[in-house]
CSV table of C-alpha atoms in Angstrom, one decimal:
chain,number,residue,atom,x,y,z
T,1,ASP,CA,-20.1,-5.1,4.6
T,2,THR,CA,-16.4,-5.6,4.5
T,3,ALA,CA,-15.2,-4.0,1.4
T,4,VAL,CA,-11.8,-6.0,0.6
T,5,SER,CA,-11.9,-9.2,3.0
T,6,GLN,CA,-9.1,-11.8,3.7
T,7,THR,CA,-9.1,-14.8,5.3
T,8,PRO,CA,-7.6,-16.1,7.4
T,9,LYS,CA,-6.4,-12.8,9.4
T,10,TYR,CA,-3.3,-14.9,11.3
T,11,LEU,CA,-1.5,-18.0,9.8
T,12,VAL,CA,1.1,-19.7,11.6
T,13,THR,CA,2.8,-22.3,9.9
T,14,GLN,CA,5.7,-24.9,9.7
T,15,MET,CA,8.7,-24.6,7.2
T,16,GLY,CA,8.0,-26.5,4.2
T,17,ASN,CA,4.4,-26.4,4.5
T,18,ASP,CA,2.2,-25.3,1.7
T,19,LYS,CA,-0.9,-22.6,2.6
T,20,SER,CA,-3.2,-20.6,0.8
T,21,ILE,CA,-4.7,-17.1,1.6
T,22,LYS,CA,-7.9,-15.9,0.4
T,23,CYS,CA,-9.4,-12.6,-0.7
T,24,GLU,CA,-12.8,-11.3,-1.9
T,25,GLN,CA,-13.7,-7.4,-2.7
T,26,ASN,CA,-17.4,-6.5,-2.9
T,27,LEU,CA,-17.0,-3.7,-4.7
T,28,GLY,CA,-17.5,-4.8,-8.0
T,29,HIS,CA,-13.7,-3.7,-9.1
T,30,ASP,CA,-12.3,-5.1,-12.2
T,31,THR,CA,-8.8,-4.8,-10.5
T,32,MET,CA,-7.0,-7.0,-7.6
T,33,TYR,CA,-3.4,-7.0,-6.1
T,34,TRP,CA,-1.2,-8.9,-3.6
T,35,TYR,CA,0.9,-6.7,-1.3
T,36,LYS,CA,3.7,-7.9,1.3
T,37,GLN,CA,4.7,-6.0,4.2
T,38,ASP,CA,7.8,-6.9,5.8
T,39,SER,CA,8.4,-6.4,9.5
T,40,LYS,CA,9.7,-2.8,8.9
T,41,LYS,CA,6.5,-1.8,7.2
T,42,PHE,CA,7.7,-1.7,3.2
T,43,LEU,CA,4.8,-2.6,0.9
T,44,LYS,CA,5.8,-4.2,-1.6
T,45,ILE,CA,3.3,-5.4,-5.0
T,46,MET,CA,3.6,-8.7,-5.4
T,47,PHE,CA,0.9,-9.5,-8.2
T,48,SER,CA,-2.0,-7.4,-10.0
T,49,TYR,CA,-5.0,-9.1,-11.7
T,50,ASN,CA,-7.4,-7.3,-14.3
T,51,ASN,CA,-10.6,-8.8,-14.9
T,52,LYS,CA,-8.9,-12.4,-13.9
T,53,GLU,CA,-5.4,-11.6,-16.1
T,54,LEU,CA,-2.3,-11.4,-14.7
T,55,ILE,CA,-0.9,-7.9,-15.3
T,56,ILE,CA,2.1,-7.4,-12.8
T,57,ASN,CA,4.1,-10.3,-11.5
T,58,GLU,CA,6.9,-8.6,-9.3
T,59,THR,CA,9.7,-10.7,-9.8
T,60,VAL,CA,8.0,-13.0,-6.8
T,61,PRO,CA,9.3,-16.5,-6.4
T,62,ASN,CA,7.6,-19.3,-8.8
T,63,ARG,CA,6.4,-20.6,-4.9
T,64,PHE,CA,4.0,-18.2,-4.9
T,65,SER,CA,0.8,-18.5,-7.2
T,66,PRO,CA,-1.9,-16.5,-7.4
T,67,LYS,CA,-5.2,-17.5,-8.6
T,68,SER,CA,-8.0,-15.5,-9.8
T,69,PRO,CA,-11.5,-17.8,-10.6
T,70,ASP,CA,-13.5,-14.4,-10.9
T,71,LYS,CA,-13.1,-11.0,-10.7
T,72,ALA,CA,-14.2,-10.8,-7.3
T,73,HIS,CA,-11.8,-13.3,-6.2
T,74,LEU,CA,-7.8,-13.4,-6.0
T,75,ASN,CA,-6.4,-15.9,-3.9
T,76,LEU,CA,-2.5,-16.6,-3.3
T,77,HIS,CA,-1.0,-20.0,-2.5
T,78,ILE,CA,2.5,-20.2,-1.4
T,79,ASN,CA,4.6,-23.7,-1.7
T,80,SER,CA,7.2,-24.8,0.2
T,81,LEU,CA,6.9,-22.0,2.9
T,82,GLU,CA,10.3,-20.5,4.3
T,83,LEU,CA,11.3,-18.4,7.2
T,84,GLY,CA,11.7,-15.3,4.9
T,85,ASP,CA,8.1,-15.2,3.7
T,86,SER,CA,7.1,-14.2,7.4
T,87,ALA,CA,5.1,-11.0,6.3
T,88,VAL,CA,1.9,-9.5,6.4
T,89,TYR,CA,0.2,-9.9,3.1
T,90,PHE,CA,-2.5,-7.4,2.1
T,91,CYS,CA,-5.1,-8.1,-0.6
T,92,ALA,CA,-6.5,-4.7,-2.5
T,93,SER,CA,-8.7,-3.9,-5.1
T,94,SER,CA,-9.4,-0.8,-7.8
T,95,GLN,CA,-12.0,0.0,-10.0
T,96,ASP,CA,-9.8,-0.7,-13.1
T,97,LEU,CA,-6.1,-0.5,-13.8
T,98,GLY,CA,-6.2,3.1,-14.6
T,99,ASP,CA,-8.2,3.4,-11.5
T,100,GLU,CA,-5.0,4.9,-8.9
T,101,LYS,CA,-7.5,4.3,-5.5
T,102,LEU,CA,-6.5,1.2,-3.8
T,103,PHE,CA,-8.8,-0.4,-1.5
T,104,PHE,CA,-6.9,-2.7,0.7
T,105,GLY,CA,-8.0,-5.6,3.4
T,106,SER,CA,-7.1,-5.8,6.8
T,107,GLY,CA,-4.4,-8.4,5.8
T,108,THR,CA,-3.1,-11.7,6.8
T,109,GLN,CA,-0.3,-12.3,9.1
T,110,LEU,CA,2.2,-14.8,8.2
T,111,SER,CA,4.3,-16.3,10.4
T,112,VAL,CA,6.6,-19.3,9.4
T,113,LEU,CA,8.4,-21.0,12.4
M,1,GLN,CA,16.5,0.7,-5.8
M,2,GLN,CA,14.5,3.0,-4.0
M,3,GLN,CA,12.1,5.2,-5.7
M,4,VAL,CA,10.3,7.0,-3.6
M,5,LYS,CA,12.7,8.1,-0.1
M,6,GLN,CA,10.1,9.1,3.0
M,7,SER,CA,11.3,10.8,6.1
M,8,PRO,CA,11.5,10.9,9.1
M,9,GLN,CA,11.1,7.1,9.8
M,10,SER,CA,9.2,8.3,13.1
M,11,LEU,CA,7.5,11.4,14.4
M,12,ILE,CA,6.6,12.5,17.7
M,13,VAL,CA,4.0,15.6,17.5
M,14,GLN,CA,2.2,17.2,20.8
M,15,LYS,CA,-1.3,17.3,20.3
M,16,GLY,CA,-2.7,20.5,18.4
M,17,GLY,CA,0.9,20.6,16.6
M,18,ILE,CA,1.6,20.4,13.0
M,19,SER,CA,2.9,17.2,11.6
M,20,ILE,CA,5.4,17.2,8.5
M,21,ILE,CA,6.3,14.0,6.4
M,22,ASN,CA,8.3,14.4,3.4
M,23,CYS,CA,9.0,12.4,0.5
M,24,ALA,CA,11.3,12.7,-2.6
M,25,TYR,CA,11.1,10.8,-5.9
M,26,GLU,CA,13.7,10.1,-8.5
M,27,ASN,CA,11.8,9.0,-11.9
M,28,THR,CA,10.2,11.9,-13.4
M,29,ALA,CA,7.1,9.7,-15.2
M,30,PHE,CA,5.4,9.4,-12.0
M,31,ASP,CA,2.2,11.2,-12.2
M,32,TYR,CA,0.2,10.9,-9.1
M,33,PHE,CA,1.1,11.3,-6.0
M,34,PRO,CA,-1.4,9.5,-2.8
M,35,TRP,CA,-0.7,9.3,0.7
M,36,TYR,CA,-1.9,6.6,2.7
M,37,GLN,CA,-2.7,6.2,6.3
M,38,GLN,CA,-2.3,2.5,7.7
M,39,PHE,CA,-3.7,2.4,11.7
M,40,PRO,CA,-2.3,-1.0,13.5
M,41,GLY,CA,-4.1,-4.1,12.5
M,42,LYS,CA,-5.5,-2.6,9.7
M,43,GLY,CA,-4.5,-2.2,6.0
M,44,PRO,CA,-3.8,1.3,4.4
M,45,ALA,CA,-6.3,3.5,3.2
M,46,LEU,CA,-6.0,6.6,0.9
M,47,LEU,CA,-6.1,9.6,2.7
M,48,ILE,CA,-5.4,12.4,-0.2
M,49,ALA,CA,-3.9,12.7,-3.4
M,50,ILE,CA,-2.0,14.9,-5.7
M,51,ARG,CA,-1.1,15.4,-9.4
M,52,PRO,CA,2.0,17.3,-10.5
M,53,ASP,CA,-0.1,20.2,-12.4
M,54,VAL,CA,-0.9,21.3,-8.4
M,55,SER,CA,1.5,22.4,-6.0
M,56,GLU,CA,-0.6,22.0,-3.3
M,57,LYS,CA,-4.2,20.5,-1.8
M,58,LYS,CA,-5.9,20.5,0.8
M,59,GLU,CA,-8.6,18.1,2.4
M,60,GLY,CA,-9.6,19.2,6.3
M,61,ARG,CA,-6.4,18.9,8.2
M,62,PHE,CA,-4.4,17.3,5.5
M,63,THR,CA,-2.3,19.2,3.0
M,64,ILE,CA,0.4,18.0,0.3
M,65,SER,CA,2.3,20.4,-1.0
M,66,PHE,CA,4.4,19.3,-4.3
M,67,ASN,CA,7.5,20.6,-5.8
M,68,LYS,CA,8.2,19.1,-9.1
M,69,SER,CA,11.3,21.1,-9.8
M,70,ALA,CA,12.7,19.4,-6.6
M,71,LYS,CA,11.1,16.5,-7.4
M,72,GLN,CA,9.6,16.2,-3.5
M,73,PHE,CA,6.3,16.1,-2.3
M,74,SER,CA,5.1,16.6,1.8
M,75,LEU,CA,2.4,15.8,4.1
M,76,HIS,CA,1.5,18.3,6.6
M,77,ILE,CA,-1.2,17.6,9.4
M,78,MET,CA,-2.4,20.7,10.9
M,79,ASP,CA,-3.9,20.5,14.6
M,80,SER,CA,-2.6,16.9,15.2
M,81,GLN,CA,-4.7,14.7,17.3
M,82,PRO,CA,-4.1,11.6,19.1
M,83,GLY,CA,-6.7,9.8,16.6
M,84,ASP,CA,-3.9,10.7,13.7
M,85,SER,CA,-1.0,8.5,15.9
M,86,ALA,CA,-0.7,6.0,12.7
M,87,THR,CA,1.8,4.9,10.0
M,88,TYR,CA,1.7,7.0,6.9
M,89,PHE,CA,3.0,6.2,3.4
M,90,CYS,CA,3.8,8.1,0.3
M,91,ALA,CA,3.5,6.3,-3.0
M,92,ALA,CA,3.6,7.3,-6.5
M,93,LYS,CA,2.7,5.8,-9.5
M,94,THR,CA,3.2,6.3,-13.6
M,95,ARG,CA,1.1,6.3,-16.1
M,96,GLY,CA,1.3,3.6,-18.8
M,97,SER,CA,0.7,0.0,-18.9
M,98,ASN,CA,2.6,-0.8,-15.6
M,99,TYR,CA,0.0,0.6,-13.3
M,100,LYS,CA,2.4,-0.3,-10.4
M,101,LEU,CA,1.7,2.0,-7.1
M,102,THR,CA,5.5,2.3,-5.3
M,103,PHE,CA,5.8,3.1,-1.7
M,104,GLY,CA,7.6,5.1,0.5
M,105,LYS,CA,8.9,3.2,3.6
M,106,GLY,CA,6.5,4.8,5.9
M,107,THR,CA,6.4,7.0,8.9
M,108,LEU,CA,5.2,6.0,12.4
M,109,LEU,CA,3.1,9.2,13.6
M,110,THR,CA,2.8,9.5,17.6
M,111,VAL,CA,0.7,12.3,18.6
M,112,ASN,CA,0.7,12.6,22.2
M,113,PRO,CA,-2.3,14.1,24.2
């Protein structure tokens, strides 16, 4: 059983399209995150949710909209995709906001052509 | 503004050697310093972590050394093995309402057989 699973693993799309990435964790954690890893491997937090409530929004463009239907799921929808959105997007979870150990998914490699 | 500076960017070590990766931080409010290990095509995974009240933490072949006055910490991998080849990220986190993990830019470690 994969603790934090993301789909799809690869996503290739044209500029201007809208796409979604789904994330699910079966660890019973309260807090979930989206991180972006650029081509130079730099990891940067985008969003965090705690019990479906948005906690962190790191000045991410409005084209990115996270949605948490329940505390086990955190999806990421991206509108009007741009070339600069090409990156690997990682979902992660932790027991709660105060727990410092993050469990990451395997990532979704997004390529915008 | 990069809050956690990591060096070197890449490192090549012979099997059995010692790998050393260094990180420096600026924000004295940081109170948790983890190291994450990432293999190609996978998400980062927590390797070892330290708090500023101790100067060293050892887990197997992996040791964190922490120098609070210099605001520096380092990862030492003793008896490095080819299976240790991965990208290593240092990170730091502040206690408080914003539980954000800030990553260094990563070090690509290659251990030659």
